[in-house]
Amino acid sequence: MGEEGTGWSFGGCSMREIVFDTETTGLDFEADRVIEIGGVELWNHIPTGREFHCFIRPAGRRVDPGAFDIHGISDDFLKDKPLFEEVADDFVAFFSDAMLIAHNAAFDVRFLNAELKRIGRAEIPLSSIIDTLPMARRKFPMAPATLDALCSRFQIDTSRRDKHGALVDSELLAQVYIELIGGRQAALLLNPEEGRSQGNDTPGDIVLQPTRQRPAPLPPRLDDAQRARHAAFVATLGEEAIWRTYLPVE
């Protein structure tokens, strides 16, 4: 399912999602450039292990000192990296046919669409974007909604994150996104050992709990008059009426 004329297709009934992030030379999407793209694939809200990651040389643009303080990506580091037009095919192939999820998505999408427009490629349709920032603000009004704050709230380990980085931030955001849409189901475990530790012999995803039975059946709530009226009604339905299956045997 796609949008005609855009060159992009996205999720539809598919449950494929790409959680992504970018790093840039600065804050002006019309003048500054994308220098890093990271994305992780989810299927039915579960990471598949497939990732997209690349650094990009920003032709004719230097990294702003303020941006460098945030992500630590230098001009010298980027000088031998490919241009955006050299990675565009791989980028579109990975990101299309999925819903795209980002934190403060307007920032990332403006930059990516500016890059696509410069090389004459179709822009990302806004209908394929999910923004986790307003999701977090609706769920936790008046609370901080930065990625760091949400990781802290959901007790997500950020020890690998020294500075901002597109791939590591995508991986963290994927965990945040799962929590924002309801979290991991209590009976769905991704660690087989965890399942076995609860007395489950099935070495897989789902922990099966035994059905709890009542110690004694509930007492009937119908009196004899109600039973008689019901039997009289069923008698009017004919010999083949399915209700006769549930009449008490006389």
JSON list of C-alpha atoms in Angstrom, two decimals:
[
{"chain": "A", "resi": 1, "resn": "MET", "atom": "CA", "xyz": [0.00, 0.00, 0.00]},
{"chain": "A", "resi": 2, "resn": "GLY", "atom": "CA", "xyz": [1.56, 3.31, -1.01]},
{"chain": "A", "resi": 3, "resn": "GLU", "atom": "CA", "xyz": [0.95, 6.84, -2.12]},
{"chain": "A", "resi": 4, "resn": "GLU", "atom": "CA", "xyz": [0.90, 7.28, -5.89]},
{"chain": "A", "resi": 5, "resn": "GLY", "atom": "CA", "xyz": [3.52, 9.64, -7.21]},
{"chain": "A", "resi": 6, "resn": "THR", "atom": "CA", "xyz": [5.64, 9.77, -4.06]},
{"chain": "A", "resi": 7, "resn": "GLY", "atom": "CA", "xyz": [7.99, 6.87, -4.75]},
{"chain": "A", "resi": 8, "resn": "TRP", "atom": "CA", "xyz": [7.41, 5.79, -1.15]},
{"chain": "A", "resi": 9, "resn": "SER", "atom": "CA", "xyz": [5.22, 3.02, 0.18]},
{"chain": "A", "resi": 10, "resn": "PHE", "atom": "CA", "xyz": [4.42, 2.43, 3.79]},
{"chain": "A", "resi": 11, "resn": "GLY", "atom": "CA", "xyz": [2.83, 0.11, 6.31]},
{"chain": "A", "resi": 12, "resn": "GLY", "atom": "CA", "xyz": [-0.86, -0.17, 5.49]},
{"chain": "A", "resi": 13, "resn": "CYS", "atom": "CA", "xyz": [-1.89, -3.45, 7.13]},
{"chain": "A", "resi": 14, "resn": "SER", "atom": "CA", "xyz": [1.76, -4.35, 7.67]},
{"chain": "A", "resi": 15, "resn": "MET", "atom": "CA", "xyz": [3.17, -4.17, 11.19]},
{"chain": "A", "resi": 16, "resn": "ARG", "atom": "CA", "xyz": [6.64, -3.18, 9.96]},
{"chain": "A", "resi": 17, "resn": "GLU", "atom": "CA", "xyz": [7.97, -0.05, 11.67]},
{"chain": "A", "resi": 18, "resn": "ILE", "atom": "CA", "xyz": [11.29, 1.79, 11.52]},
{"chain": "A", "resi": 19, "resn": "VAL", "atom": "CA", "xyz": [12.36, 3.75, 14.59]},
{"chain": "A", "resi": 20, "resn": "PHE", "atom": "CA", "xyz": [14.90, 6.30, 13.42]},
{"chain": "A", "resi": 21, "resn": "ASP", "atom": "CA", "xyz": [17.00, 9.33, 14.30]},
{"chain": "A", "resi": 22, "resn": "THR", "atom": "CA", "xyz": [19.33, 11.74, 12.52]},
{"chain": "A", "resi": 23, "resn": "GLU", "atom": "CA", "xyz": [22.27, 13.95, 13.42]},
{"chain": "A", "resi": 24, "resn": "THR", "atom": "CA", "xyz": [22.89, 17.17, 11.50]},
{"chain": "A", "resi": 25, "resn": "THR", "atom": "CA", "xyz": [25.41, 19.97, 11.04]},
{"chain": "A", "resi": 26, "resn": "GLY", "atom": "CA", "xyz": [23.03, 22.45, 12.71]},
{"chain": "A", "resi": 27, "resn": "LEU", "atom": "CA", "xyz": [19.40, 23.41, 13.22]},
{"chain": "A", "resi": 28, "resn": "ASP", "atom": "CA", "xyz": [18.45, 25.02, 9.88]},
{"chain": "A", "resi": 29, "resn": "PHE", "atom": "CA", "xyz": [17.03, 22.30, 7.63]},
{"chain": "A", "resi": 30, "resn": "GLU", "atom": "CA", "xyz": [17.25, 24.52, 4.55]},
{"chain": "A", "resi": 31, "resn": "ALA", "atom": "CA", "xyz": [20.97, 25.24, 4.96]},
{"chain": "A", "resi": 32, "resn": "ASP", "atom": "CA", "xyz": [22.35, 22.56, 7.29]},
{"chain": "A", "resi": 33, "resn": "ARG", "atom": "CA", "xyz": [22.79, 18.92, 6.28]},
{"chain": "A", "resi": 34, "resn": "VAL", "atom": "CA", "xyz": [22.18, 15.42, 7.59]},
{"chain": "A", "resi": 35, "resn": "ILE", "atom": "CA", "xyz": [25.42, 13.75, 8.67]},
{"chain": "A", "resi": 36, "resn": "GLU", "atom": "CA", "xyz": [24.16, 10.56, 10.31]},
{"chain": "A", "resi": 37, "resn": "ILE", "atom": "CA", "xyz": [21.07, 8.36, 9.91]},
{"chain": "A", "resi": 38, "resn": "GLY", "atom": "CA", "xyz": [20.18, 5.43, 12.14]},
{"chain": "A", "resi": 39, "resn": "GLY", "atom": "CA", "xyz": [17.15, 3.18, 12.09]},
{"chain": "A", "resi": 40, "resn": "VAL", "atom": "CA", "xyz": [16.01, -0.08, 13.67]},
{"chain": "A", "resi": 41, "resn": "GLU", "atom": "CA", "xyz": [13.29, -2.34, 12.32]},
{"chain": "A", "resi": 42, "resn": "LEU", "atom": "CA", "xyz": [10.34, -3.55, 14.39]},
{"chain": "A", "resi": 43, "resn": "TRP", "atom": "CA", "xyz": [7.84, -6.19, 13.33]},
{"chain": "A", "resi": 44, "resn": "ASN", "atom": "CA", "xyz": [4.68, -6.34, 15.43]},
{"chain": "A", "resi": 45, "resn": "HIS", "atom": "CA", "xyz": [6.52, -4.00, 17.84]},
{"chain": "A", "resi": 46, "resn": "ILE", "atom": "CA", "xyz": [9.39, -6.47, 18.32]},
{"chain": "A", "resi": 47, "resn": "PRO", "atom": "CA", "xyz": [12.95, -5.66, 17.13]},
{"chain": "A", "resi": 48, "resn": "THR", "atom": "CA", "xyz": [14.01, -7.89, 14.25]},
{"chain": "A", "resi": 49, "resn": "GLY", "atom": "CA", "xyz": [17.74, -7.14, 14.54]},
{"chain": "A", "resi": 50, "resn": "ARG", "atom": "CA", "xyz": [17.81, -5.37, 11.15]},
{"chain": "A", "resi": 51, "resn": "GLU", "atom": "CA", "xyz": [19.38, -1.92, 11.28]},
{"chain": "A", "resi": 52, "resn": "PHE", "atom": "CA", "xyz": [20.31, 0.92, 8.97]},
{"chain": "A", "resi": 53, "resn": "HIS", "atom": "CA", "xyz": [23.23, 3.18, 9.82]},
{"chain": "A", "resi": 54, "resn": "CYS", "atom": "CA", "xyz": [25.44, 5.53, 7.86]},
{"chain": "A", "resi": 55, "resn": "PHE", "atom": "CA", "xyz": [27.50, 8.69, 8.22]},
{"chain": "A", "resi": 56, "resn": "ILE", "atom": "CA", "xyz": [27.23, 11.27, 5.44]},
{"chain": "A", "resi": 57, "resn": "ARG", "atom": "CA", "xyz": [29.62, 13.91, 4.18]},
{"chain": "A", "resi": 58, "resn": "PRO", "atom": "CA", "xyz": [27.80, 17.28, 4.14]},
{"chain": "A", "resi": 59, "resn": "ALA", "atom": "CA", "xyz": [28.90, 18.79, 0.85]},
{"chain": "A", "resi": 60, "resn": "GLY", "atom": "CA", "xyz": [29.71, 22.48, 1.27]},
{"chain": "A", "resi": 61, "resn": "ARG", "atom": "CA", "xyz": [28.71, 22.62, 4.92]},
{"chain": "A", "resi": 62, "resn": "ARG", "atom": "CA", "xyz": [30.76, 22.47, 8.13]},
{"chain": "A", "resi": 63, "resn": "VAL", "atom": "CA", "xyz": [29.54, 21.11, 11.45]},
{"chain": "A", "resi": 64, "resn": "ASP", "atom": "CA", "xyz": [28.36, 23.88, 13.74]},
{"chain": "A", "resi": 65, "resn": "PRO", "atom": "CA", "xyz": [30.30, 23.97, 17.06]},
{"chain": "A", "resi": 66, "resn": "GLY", "atom": "CA", "xyz": [27.03, 23.76, 19.00]},
{"chain": "A", "resi": 67, "resn": "ALA", "atom": "CA", "xyz": [26.00, 20.65, 17.06]},
{"chain": "A", "resi": 68, "resn": "PHE", "atom": "CA", "xyz": [29.44, 19.11, 17.59]},
{"chain": "A", "resi": 69, "resn": "ASP", "atom": "CA", "xyz": [29.03, 19.54, 21.35]},
{"chain": "A", "resi": 70, "resn": "ILE", "atom": "CA", "xyz": [25.85, 17.44, 21.15]},
{"chain": "A", "resi": 71, "resn": "HIS", "atom": "CA", "xyz": [26.90, 14.58, 18.87]},
{"chain": "A", "resi": 72, "resn": "GLY", "atom": "CA", "xyz": [30.70, 14.81, 18.69]},
{"chain": "A", "resi": 73, "resn": "ILE", "atom": "CA", "xyz": [30.85, 14.21, 14.92]},
{"chain": "A", "resi": 74, "resn": "SER", "atom": "CA", "xyz": [33.64, 16.31, 13.41]},
{"chain": "A", "resi": 75, "resn": "ASP", "atom": "CA", "xyz": [34.34, 17.61, 9.93]},
{"chain": "A", "resi": 76, "resn": "ASP", "atom": "CA", "xyz": [37.56, 15.61, 9.87]},
{"chain": "A", "resi": 77, "resn": "PHE", "atom": "CA", "xyz": [35.69, 12.39, 10.68]},
{"chain": "A", "resi": 78, "resn": "LEU", "atom": "CA", "xyz": [33.18, 13.03, 7.86]},
{"chain": "A", "resi": 79, "resn": "LYS", "atom": "CA", "xyz": [35.63, 13.95, 5.09]},
{"chain": "A", "resi": 80, "resn": "ASP", "atom": "CA", "xyz": [35.83, 10.42, 3.62]},
{"chain": "A", "resi": 81, "resn": "LYS", "atom": "CA", "xyz": [32.16, 9.51, 4.13]},
{"chain": "A", "resi": 82, "resn": "PRO", "atom": "CA", "xyz": [29.70, 9.15, 1.22]},
{"chain": "A", "resi": 83, "resn": "LEU", "atom": "CA", "xyz": [27.41, 11.94, 0.06]},
{"chain": "A", "resi": 84, "resn": "PHE", "atom": "CA", "xyz": [23.69, 11.60, 0.70]},
{"chain": "A", "resi": 85, "resn": "GLU", "atom": "CA", "xyz": [23.02, 10.86, -2.97]},
{"chain": "A", "resi": 86, "resn": "GLU", "atom": "CA", "xyz": [25.34, 7.85, -2.68]},
{"chain": "A", "resi": 87, "resn": "VAL", "atom": "CA", "xyz": [23.34, 6.28, 0.16]},
{"chain": "A", "resi": 88, "resn": "ALA", "atom": "CA", "xyz": [19.88, 7.42, -0.96]},
{"chain": "A", "resi": 89, "resn": "ASP", "atom": "CA", "xyz": [18.91, 4.14, -2.66]},
{"chain": "A", "resi": 90, "resn": "ASP", "atom": "CA", "xyz": [19.80, 2.06, 0.41]},
{"chain": "A", "resi": 91, "resn": "PHE", "atom": "CA", "xyz": [18.07, 4.57, 2.67]},
{"chain": "A", "resi": 92, "resn": "VAL", "atom": "CA", "xyz": [14.82, 4.53, 0.71]},
{"chain": "A", "resi": 93, "resn": "ALA", "atom": "CA", "xyz": [14.89, 0.73, 0.35]},
{"chain": "A", "resi": 94, "resn": "PHE", "atom": "CA", "xyz": [15.17, 0.25, 4.12]},
{"chain": "A", "resi": 95, "resn": "PHE", "atom": "CA", "xyz": [12.77, 2.98, 5.20]},
{"chain": "A", "resi": 96, "resn": "SER", "atom": "CA", "xyz": [9.97, 2.48, 2.68]},
{"chain": "A", "resi": 97, "resn": "ASP", "atom": "CA", "xyz": [7.03, 0.11, 3.23]},
{"chain": "A", "resi": 98, "resn": "ALA", "atom": "CA", "xyz": [6.99, 0.90, 6.96]},
{"chain": "A", "resi": 99, "resn": "MET", "atom": "CA", "xyz": [5.60, 3.37, 9.44]},
{"chain": "A", "resi": 100, "resn": "LEU", "atom": "CA", "xyz": [8.41, 5.69, 10.54]},
{"chain": "A", "resi": 101, "resn": "ILE", "atom": "CA", "xyz": [8.78, 6.57, 14.22]},
{"chain": "A", "resi": 102, "resn": "ALA", "atom": "CA", "xyz": [10.89, 9.43, 15.58]},
{"chain": "A", "resi": 103, "resn": "HIS", "atom": "CA", "xyz": [11.08, 11.69, 18.61]},
{"chain": "A", "resi": 104, "resn": "ASN", "atom": "CA", "xyz": [10.26, 15.26, 17.62]},
{"chain": "A", "resi": 105, "resn": "ALA", "atom": "CA", "xyz": [9.77, 13.83, 14.15]},
{"chain": "A", "resi": 106, "resn": "ALA", "atom": "CA", "xyz": [9.25, 17.18, 12.43]},
{"chain": "A", "resi": 107, "resn": "PHE", "atom": "CA", "xyz": [12.95, 18.00, 12.91]},
{"chain": "A", "resi": 108, "resn": "ASP", "atom": "CA", "xyz": [14.23, 14.75, 11.37]},
{"chain": "A", "resi": 109, "resn": "VAL", "atom": "CA", "xyz": [11.68, 14.60, 8.55]},
{"chain": "A", "resi": 110, "resn": "ARG", "atom": "CA", "xyz": [12.34, 18.20, 7.45]},
{"chain": "A", "resi": 111, "resn": "PHE", "atom": "CA", "xyz": [16.05, 17.48, 7.18]},
{"chain": "A", "resi": 112, "resn": "LEU", "atom": "CA", "xyz": [15.58, 14.17, 5.35]},
{"chain": "A", "resi": 113, "resn": "ASN", "atom": "CA", "xyz": [13.04, 15.65, 2.94]},
{"chain": "A", "resi": 114, "resn": "ALA", "atom": "CA", "xyz": [15.38, 18.57, 2.24]},
{"chain": "A", "resi": 115, "resn": "GLU", "atom": "CA", "xyz": [18.12, 16.07, 1.36]},
{"chain": "A", "resi": 116, "resn": "LEU", "atom": "CA", "xyz": [15.75, 14.06, -0.85]},
{"chain": "A", "resi": 117, "resn": "LYS", "atom": "CA", "xyz": [14.52, 17.20, -2.59]},
{"chain": "A", "resi": 118, "resn": "ARG", "atom": "CA", "xyz": [18.08, 18.32, -3.38]},
{"chain": "A", "resi": 119, "resn": "ILE", "atom": "CA", "xyz": [18.68, 15.16, -5.41]},
{"chain": "A", "resi": 120, "resn": "GLY", "atom": "CA", "xyz": [15.25, 15.08, -7.03]},
{"chain": "A", "resi": 121, "resn": "ARG", "atom": "CA", "xyz": [13.87, 12.20, -5.00]},
{"chain": "A", "resi": 122, "resn": "ALA", "atom": "CA", "xyz": [10.34, 11.90, -3.65]},
{"chain": "A", "resi": 123, "resn": "GLU", "atom": "CA", "xyz": [9.86, 13.19, -0.13]},
{"chain": "A", "resi": 124, "resn": "ILE", "atom": "CA", "xyz": [8.72, 11.12, 2.85]},
{"chain": "A", "resi": 125, "resn": "PRO", "atom": "CA", "xyz": [4.91, 11.36, 3.17]},
{"chain": "A", "resi": 126, "resn": "LEU", "atom": "CA", "xyz": [3.79, 12.81, 6.48]},
{"chain": "A", "resi": 127, "resn": "SER", "atom": "CA", "xyz": [1.10, 10.12, 6.65]},
{"chain": "A", "resi": 128, "resn": "SER", "atom": "CA", "xyz": [3.83, 7.55, 7.32]},
{"chain": "A", "resi": 129, "resn": "ILE", "atom": "CA", "xyz": [5.19, 9.31, 10.44]},
{"chain": "A", "resi": 130, "resn": "ILE", "atom": "CA", "xyz": [4.53, 8.60, 14.13]},
{"chain": "A", "resi": 131, "resn": "ASP", "atom": "CA", "xyz": [5.95, 11.19, 16.54]},
{"chain": "A", "resi": 132, "resn": "THR", "atom": "CA", "xyz": [6.71, 9.88, 20.04]},
{"chain": "A", "resi": 133, "resn": "LEU", "atom": "CA", "xyz": [7.09, 13.39, 21.51]},
{"chain": "A", "resi": 134, "resn": "PRO", "atom": "CA", "xyz": [3.36, 14.26, 21.53]},
{"chain": "A", "resi": 135, "resn": "MET", "atom": "CA", "xyz": [2.63, 10.66, 22.56]},
{"chain": "A", "resi": 136, "resn": "ALA", "atom": "CA", "xyz": [4.80, 11.15, 25.66]},
{"chain": "A", "resi": 137, "resn": "ARG", "atom": "CA", "xyz": [3.29, 14.56, 26.44]},
{"chain": "A", "resi": 138, "resn": "ARG", "atom": "CA", "xyz": [-0.23, 13.14, 26.28]},
{"chain": "A", "resi": 139, "resn": "LYS", "atom": "CA", "xyz": [0.69, 10.18, 28.46]},
{"chain": "A", "resi": 140, "resn": "PHE", "atom": "CA", "xyz": [2.68, 12.20, 31.00]},
{"chain": "A", "resi": 141, "resn": "PRO", "atom": "CA", "xyz": [1.37, 15.79, 30.91]},
{"chain": "A", "resi": 142, "resn": "MET", "atom": "CA", "xyz": [3.63, 18.41, 32.50]},
{"chain": "A", "resi": 143, "resn": "ALA", "atom": "CA", "xyz": [6.49, 15.88, 32.83]},
{"chain": "A", "resi": 144, "resn": "PRO", "atom": "CA", "xyz": [9.80, 16.14, 30.92]},
{"chain": "A", "resi": 145, "resn": "ALA", "atom": "CA", "xyz": [9.49, 14.41, 27.55]},
{"chain": "A", "resi": 146, "resn": "THR", "atom": "CA", "xyz": [13.08, 14.27, 26.31]},
{"chain": "A", "resi": 147, "resn": "LEU", "atom": "CA", "xyz": [14.50, 10.91, 25.27]},
{"chain": "A", "resi": 148, "resn": "ASP", "atom": "CA", "xyz": [16.75, 10.94, 28.35]},
{"chain": "A", "resi": 149, "resn": "ALA", "atom": "CA", "xyz": [13.81, 11.68, 30.66]},
{"chain": "A", "resi": 150, "resn": "LEU", "atom": "CA", "xyz": [11.70, 8.90, 29.13]},
{"chain": "A", "resi": 151, "resn": "CYS", "atom": "CA", "xyz": [14.54, 6.39, 29.37]},
{"chain": "A", "resi": 152, "resn": "SER", "atom": "CA", "xyz": [14.86, 7.30, 33.04]},
{"chain": "A", "resi": 153, "resn": "ARG", "atom": "CA", "xyz": [11.11, 6.95, 33.59]},
{"chain": "A", "resi": 154, "resn": "PHE", "atom": "CA", "xyz": [11.01, 3.51, 31.97]},
{"chain": "A", "resi": 155, "resn": "GLN", "atom": "CA", "xyz": [14.32, 2.41, 33.54]},
{"chain": "A", "resi": 156, "resn": "ILE", "atom": "CA", "xyz": [15.97, 1.88, 30.15]},
{"chain": "A", "resi": 157, "resn": "ASP", "atom": "CA", "xyz": [19.76, 1.50, 30.31]},
{"chain": "A", "resi": 158, "resn": "THR", "atom": "CA", "xyz": [21.52, 4.46, 28.67]},
{"chain": "A", "resi": 159, "resn": "SER", "atom": "CA", "xyz": [25.06, 3.57, 29.73]},
{"chain": "A", "resi": 160, "resn": "ARG", "atom": "CA", "xyz": [26.16, 3.15, 26.07]},
{"chain": "A", "resi": 161, "resn": "ARG", "atom": "CA", "xyz": [25.12, 6.72, 25.30]},
{"chain": "A", "resi": 162, "resn": "ASP", "atom": "CA", "xyz": [27.98, 9.14, 25.87]},
{"chain": "A", "resi": 163, "resn": "LYS", "atom": "CA", "xyz": [26.79, 11.66, 23.26]},
{"chain": "A", "resi": 164, "resn": "HIS", "atom": "CA", "xyz": [23.86, 11.76, 20.89]},
{"chain": "A", "resi": 165, "resn": "GLY", "atom": "CA", "xyz": [24.18, 9.22, 18.09]},
{"chain": "A", "resi": 166, "resn": "ALA", "atom": "CA", "xyz": [21.58, 8.32, 15.48]},
{"chain": "A", "resi": 167, "resn": "LEU", "atom": "CA", "xyz": [21.77, 4.55, 15.85]},
{"chain": "A", "resi": 168, "resn": "VAL", "atom": "CA", "xyz": [22.03, 4.31, 19.64]},
{"chain": "A", "resi": 169, "resn": "ASP", "atom": "CA", "xyz": [19.25, 6.89, 20.01]},
{"chain": "A", "resi": 170, "resn": "SER", "atom": "CA", "xyz": [17.09, 4.85, 17.62]},
{"chain": "A", "resi": 171, "resn": "GLU", "atom": "CA", "xyz": [17.67, 1.75, 19.72]},
{"chain": "A", "resi": 172, "resn": "LEU", "atom": "CA", "xyz": [16.74, 3.61, 22.91]},
{"chain": "A", "resi": 173, "resn": "LEU", "atom": "CA", "xyz": [13.70, 5.20, 21.29]},
{"chain": "A", "resi": 174, "resn": "ALA", "atom": "CA", "xyz": [12.48, 1.80, 20.11]},
{"chain": "A", "resi": 175, "resn": "GLN", "atom": "CA", "xyz": [12.32, 0.71, 23.76]},
{"chain": "A", "resi": 176, "resn": "VAL", "atom": "CA", "xyz": [10.61, 3.95, 24.77]},
{"chain": "A", "resi": 177, "resn": "TYR", "atom": "CA", "xyz": [8.07, 3.58, 21.95]},
{"chain": "A", "resi": 178, "resn": "ILE", "atom": "CA", "xyz": [7.13, 0.07, 23.08]},
{"chain": "A", "resi": 179, "resn": "GLU", "atom": "CA", "xyz": [6.54, 1.39, 26.60]},
{"chain": "A", "resi": 180, "resn": "LEU", "atom": "CA", "xyz": [4.48, 4.34, 25.33]},
{"chain": "A", "resi": 181, "resn": "ILE", "atom": "CA", "xyz": [2.11, 2.06, 23.43]},
{"chain": "A", "resi": 182, "resn": "GLY", "atom": "CA", "xyz": [1.54, -0.20, 26.41]},
{"chain": "A", "resi": 183, "resn": "GLY", "atom": "CA", "xyz": [4.77, -1.92, 27.31]},
{"chain": "A", "resi": 184, "resn": "ARG", "atom": "CA", "xyz": [5.69, -5.57, 27.14]},
{"chain": "A", "resi": 185, "resn": "GLN", "atom": "CA", "xyz": [2.87, -7.94, 27.95]},
{"chain": "A", "resi": 186, "resn": "ALA", "atom": "CA", "xyz": [3.34, -9.58, 31.34]},
{"chain": "A", "resi": 187, "resn": "ALA", "atom": "CA", "xyz": [3.08, -13.05, 29.81]},
{"chain": "A", "resi": 188, "resn": "LEU", "atom": "CA", "xyz": [5.36, -12.36, 26.84]},
{"chain": "A", "resi": 189, "resn": "LEU", "atom": "CA", "xyz": [8.97, -13.02, 27.66]},
{"chain": "A", "resi": 190, "resn": "LEU", "atom": "CA", "xyz": [11.85, -12.75, 25.22]},
{"chain": "A", "resi": 191, "resn": "ASN", "atom": "CA", "xyz": [14.23, -14.66, 27.51]},
{"chain": "A", "resi": 192, "resn": "PRO", "atom": "CA", "xyz": [13.62, -18.44, 27.60]},
{"chain": "A", "resi": 193, "resn": "GLU", "atom": "CA", "xyz": [15.44, -18.72, 30.93]},
{"chain": "A", "resi": 194, "resn": "GLU", "atom": "CA", "xyz": [13.03, -16.22, 32.45]},
{"chain": "A", "resi": 195, "resn": "GLY", "atom": "CA", "xyz": [10.09, -18.34, 31.34]},
{"chain": "A", "resi": 196, "resn": "ARG", "atom": "CA", "xyz": [11.58, -21.51, 32.82]},
{"chain": "A", "resi": 197, "resn": "SER", "atom": "CA", "xyz": [12.30, -19.75, 36.09]},
{"chain": "A", "resi": 198, "resn": "GLN", "atom": "CA", "xyz": [8.54, -19.35, 36.57]},
{"chain": "A", "resi": 199, "resn": "GLY", "atom": "CA", "xyz": [7.93, -23.06, 36.31]},
{"chain": "A", "resi": 200, "resn": "ASN", "atom": "CA", "xyz": [7.25, -23.13, 32.57]},
{"chain": "A", "resi": 201, "resn": "ASP", "atom": "CA", "xyz": [8.75, -26.07, 30.69]},
{"chain": "A", "resi": 202, "resn": "THR", "atom": "CA", "xyz": [8.13, -24.52, 27.29]},
{"chain": "A", "resi": 203, "resn": "PRO", "atom": "CA", "xyz": [11.45, -23.02, 26.06]},
{"chain": "A", "resi": 204, "resn": "GLY", "atom": "CA", "xyz": [9.85, -20.20, 24.12]},
{"chain": "A", "resi": 205, "resn": "ASP", "atom": "CA", "xyz": [8.12, -16.88, 24.20]},
{"chain": "A", "resi": 206, "resn": "ILE", "atom": "CA", "xyz": [4.89, -17.39, 26.08]},
{"chain": "A", "resi": 207, "resn": "VAL", "atom": "CA", "xyz": [4.53, -18.30, 29.71]},
{"chain": "A", "resi": 208, "resn": "LEU", "atom": "CA", "xyz": [1.42, -20.44, 30.11]},
{"chain": "A", "resi": 209, "resn": "GLN", "atom": "CA", "xyz": [-0.33, -20.13, 33.43]},
{"chain": "A", "resi": 210, "resn": "PRO", "atom": "CA", "xyz": [-2.72, -22.90, 34.59]},
{"chain": "A", "resi": 211, "resn": "THR", "atom": "CA", "xyz": [-6.41, -22.00, 34.46]},
{"chain": "A", "resi": 212, "resn": "ARG", "atom": "CA", "xyz": [-7.76, -21.29, 37.91]},
{"chain": "A", "resi": 213, "resn": "GLN", "atom": "CA", "xyz": [-10.99, -23.12, 38.71]},
{"chain": "A", "resi": 214, "resn": "ARG", "atom": "CA", "xyz": [-13.59, -22.07, 41.25]},
{"chain": "A", "resi": 215, "resn": "PRO", "atom": "CA", "xyz": [-13.59, -24.33, 44.32]},
{"chain": "A", "resi": 216, "resn": "ALA", "atom": "CA", "xyz": [-17.37, -24.70, 43.92]},
{"chain": "A", "resi": 217, "resn": "PRO", "atom": "CA", "xyz": [-19.76, -23.80, 41.08]},
{"chain": "A", "resi": 218, "resn": "LEU", "atom": "CA", "xyz": [-21.79, -20.63, 41.49]},
{"chain": "A", "resi": 219, "resn": "PRO", "atom": "CA", "xyz": [-25.37, -21.32, 42.60]},
{"chain": "A", "resi": 220, "resn": "PRO", "atom": "CA", "xyz": [-28.04, -21.12, 39.86]},
{"chain": "A", "resi": 221, "resn": "ARG", "atom": "CA", "xyz": [-29.66, -17.71, 39.52]},
{"chain": "A", "resi": 222, "resn": "LEU", "atom": "CA", "xyz": [-32.92, -18.83, 37.83]},
{"chain": "A", "resi": 223, "resn": "ASP", "atom": "CA", "xyz": [-36.00, -19.88, 39.78]},
{"chain": "A", "resi": 224, "resn": "ASP", "atom": "CA", "xyz": [-38.50, -22.56, 38.73]},
{"chain": "A", "resi": 225, "resn": "ALA", "atom": "CA", "xyz": [-40.92, -20.04, 37.21]},
{"chain": "A", "resi": 226, "resn": "GLN", "atom": "CA", "xyz": [-38.22, -18.58, 34.98]},
{"chain": "A", "resi": 227, "resn": "ARG", "atom": "CA", "xyz": [-37.18, -22.08, 33.87]},
{"chain": "A", "resi": 228, "resn": "ALA", "atom": "CA", "xyz": [-40.76, -22.93, 32.96]},
{"chain": "A", "resi": 229, "resn": "ARG", "atom": "CA", "xyz": [-41.21, -19.75, 30.90]},
{"chain": "A", "resi": 230, "resn": "HIS", "atom": "CA", "xyz": [-37.99, -20.46, 29.05]},
{"chain": "A", "resi": 231, "resn": "ALA", "atom": "CA", "xyz": [-39.03, -24.05, 28.27]},
{"chain": "A", "resi": 232, "resn": "ALA", "atom": "CA", "xyz": [-42.38, -22.82, 26.96]},
{"chain": "A", "resi": 233, "resn": "PHE", "atom": "CA", "xyz": [-40.66, -20.32, 24.68]},
{"chain": "A", "resi": 234, "resn": "VAL", "atom": "CA", "xyz": [-38.23, -22.92, 23.32]},
{"chain": "A", "resi": 235, "resn": "ALA", "atom": "CA", "xyz": [-41.19, -25.23, 22.55]},
{"chain": "A", "resi": 236, "resn": "THR", "atom": "CA", "xyz": [-42.48, -22.63, 20.07]},
{"chain": "A", "resi": 237, "resn": "LEU", "atom": "CA", "xyz": [-39.21, -22.75, 18.05]},
{"chain": "A", "resi": 238, "resn": "GLY", "atom": "CA", "xyz": [-39.67, -26.24, 16.60]},
{"chain": "A", "resi": 239, "resn": "GLU", "atom": "CA", "xyz": [-37.97, -29.56, 17.03]},
{"chain": "A", "resi": 240, "resn": "GLU", "atom": "CA", "xyz": [-34.69, -28.47, 15.40]},
{"chain": "A", "resi": 241, "resn": "ALA", "atom": "CA", "xyz": [-34.14, -25.38, 17.59]},
{"chain": "A", "resi": 242, "resn": "ILE", "atom": "CA", "xyz": [-30.59, -25.27, 18.91]},
{"chain": "A", "resi": 243, "resn": "TRP", "atom": "CA", "xyz": [-31.91, -24.05, 22.26]},
{"chain": "A", "resi": 244, "resn": "ARG", "atom": "CA", "xyz": [-33.26, -27.61, 22.86]},
{"chain": "A", "resi": 245, "resn": "THR", "atom": "CA", "xyz": [-29.64, -28.72, 23.24]},
{"chain": "A", "resi": 246, "resn": "TYR", "atom": "CA", "xyz": [-29.41, -26.68, 26.43]},
{"chain": "A", "resi": 247, "resn": "LEU", "atom": "CA", "xyz": [-32.68, -27.73, 28.05]},
{"chain": "A", "resi": 248, "resn": "PRO", "atom": "CA", "xyz": [-32.27, -29.92, 31.16]},
{"chain": "A", "resi": 249, "resn": "VAL", "atom": "CA", "xyz": [-32.83, -33.61, 30.54]},
{"chain": "A", "resi": 250, "resn": "GLU", "atom": "CA", "xyz": [-36.10, -34.75, 32.09]}
]
